[in-house]
Amino acid sequence: MAINWFKYSAPTTFYGLAGKMIPWFAFFAAILFAIGLYIGFFVAPMDAQQGEFYRIMFIHVPASILSMFLYLIMAGYAALGLIFNTRLSAMMASAIAPTGALFALISLWTGALWGKPMWGAWWLWDARLTSELILLFLYLGFIALHASIEDPRRADRAAALLAIVGSVNVPIIYFSVTWWNTLHQGSTIKFSGTSMHIAMQQAMFTMLAACWLYAIAVVLARVRSIILERERNTAWVTQLPGIADLSEVKQ
Amino acid sequence: MKKFTMLDLLVLVIRRDLVLAMRRRADVFTTLIFFVMVASLFPLGVGPEPDMLRKMAAGVLWVAALLASMLSLGRLFSADYLDGTLEQMMLAPQSLSILVLGKMTAHWMVSGLPLVLMAPVLGLQFDMSAQAIGVLIIGLLLGTPILSMVGAIGAALTLGLRGGGVLLSLLVLPLCIPVLIFGTGAVEAVSSGLSIASHLSLLGALLVLALVFTPWVTAQALRISME
Amino acid sequence: MLEVSNLACSRGDHRLFSGLSFNLLPGQIMQVQGVNGSGKTSLLRTLCGFLMPDEGEIVWRGESIRELDEEYYAEMLYLGHLNAIKDELSALENLRISAGLSGIELEEKEAMAALRRMGLRGRERLPTKVLSQGQRRRVALARLLVSDATLWILDEPLAALDVGAVALMQELIAEHLAKQGMVIFTTHQPLHVAGMEMRTLSLS
């Protein structure tokens, strides 16, 4: 069966499709979180050097990975929207930004909590932490620029350009920060031991998958609200069941 | 009637912006005074020990230069936007990128170059060695144009927005971090007797990259903002 | 020459116009009419390429203006609500720079002659901030005299002008049309060009 992808790139059809997909993603995200946390807290053994403290990495590492990948995906959608002038891609980009920023924040927060017992300080100017902080700034810049432009089309396009410039800059920033850090001989979190225990790996991958599913569910939910907001004056939105009731109440 | 070539147009825009800056000299001086003031506040904040100040000098001067150049970026396109000149620039029969490059150049000459010239004096305040001051100047000469060029993207994106100035810094400062790192790294390297070649060549590479890409990106941003 | 087909344009959620088609030939003049907010300025800005139309196409000499880009800009002149002149510069400097931006190197003599014809004799070297609103508009309009563009797009060219200047504008437009030029404009004041049929385009 040939699927007409372009059909789903129209906000109208995507709205319905996303609505059907969200419960599934949310459901599996919740199950995987439960499994991952169980393995992480009860099955995985204590680390020889880091004791119980290392368990925070089951949240820290997936959050860091997600924050970086989401930025690239966001920039990709932004580029699609800018080049092909597709509205849905631009909406996706602005729907991803808050989730990406949230993961960057979680990554920083858990990094600091991990750093206190390991380094004896909440914050060290570790290369990865510093890059993560800059990534958070880039997310905030995107969100702030989008929020301060009233015309949604201009907001989409301006923020898209910023995201693309940012994504070109990310490798340069990462490289320069790493270099700066080695120059100053800062410390970086390093894994003890040569290989991770198999249960640690399982917990890590389960948590990573759970975070991905959560991110997808949340982004789809957010994109649905953006679609509603942008298309509030169109016929199909006013005929949606919940909204038709609302307008009757108003009258 | 003689037709203008691309180079003529570039020169025209630079000359125009320099003439305008000369007739509004106060703007140039506020940037410079801000730079001097920020740099002078640091010793008051951290204490007068010469050893510590010497160690901090490069970083302080670079951060002050970064902040000072943010200050003047807001004006890069806004006056032309408000009086309609920007519309005419977009209708020029040459690529908008060329005009943008002209404006970037003029902006650097008015707000970046004075900082570079002022830096040695401030370096002496921080008791930097002559060698370190020399490297600082070379770094600033390579780095401040990048600040003007990357900043121009932000200025174009925030054109005509309320609270654009603060937003501009939020967008541009993270993108300028590599320049800060390599610029201060070079001074540190020379102070500890290491080679400065890698830092400065990386700064040079960034400058070339910025020269190639930022005028085009800024032109696109201007088109978006003019809609 | 200038063909517009099925053009649609909106600002935010609001659709200004759609299905707009017209064709402008050398020597023709067209007035865009409509109440405030009907999209006159948006139409002109779309013709300049500032705004991207939602639908439709604008074709100049058989090619889309998106493709032509700078070649199209070399043949058109736009005068908007804003005068595009700098307060700090003199009328002479302003005129020479705006001519430069449109790709023409203007000698001082030519610029002086143009400004004098616009009735600015003796004020050529004053900074424009000391000039009145109408005089500044005249400085901006002087660009029409020194331009070799075929298509003039004028948004409210008569705003802030006195009777004498309006007459002068009518004269300029007539000259331009006689040279097989084309004019699209908006105005709220009557503008009569002798011996020319004025086409009108109404936006509602």
XYZ file of C-alpha atoms in Angstrom, chain A residues 12 16 27 30 44 51 74 107 109 141 145 179 188 237 243 246:
16
model
C -5.536 19.326 9.052
C -6.079 13.820 13.642
C 1.567 4.630 27.306
C 5.261 5.303 31.029
C 21.828 -2.738 38.627
C 28.841 3.843 45.049
C 14.569 21.049 15.521
C 20.857 17.339 32.185
C 20.550 19.821 37.104
C 17.335 32.198 22.325
C 12.968 35.104 19.445
C 39.880 22.569 23.795
C 35.464 15.341 33.262
C -11.238 23.895 13.493
C -14.718 23.639 19.857
C -17.567 26.051 23.039
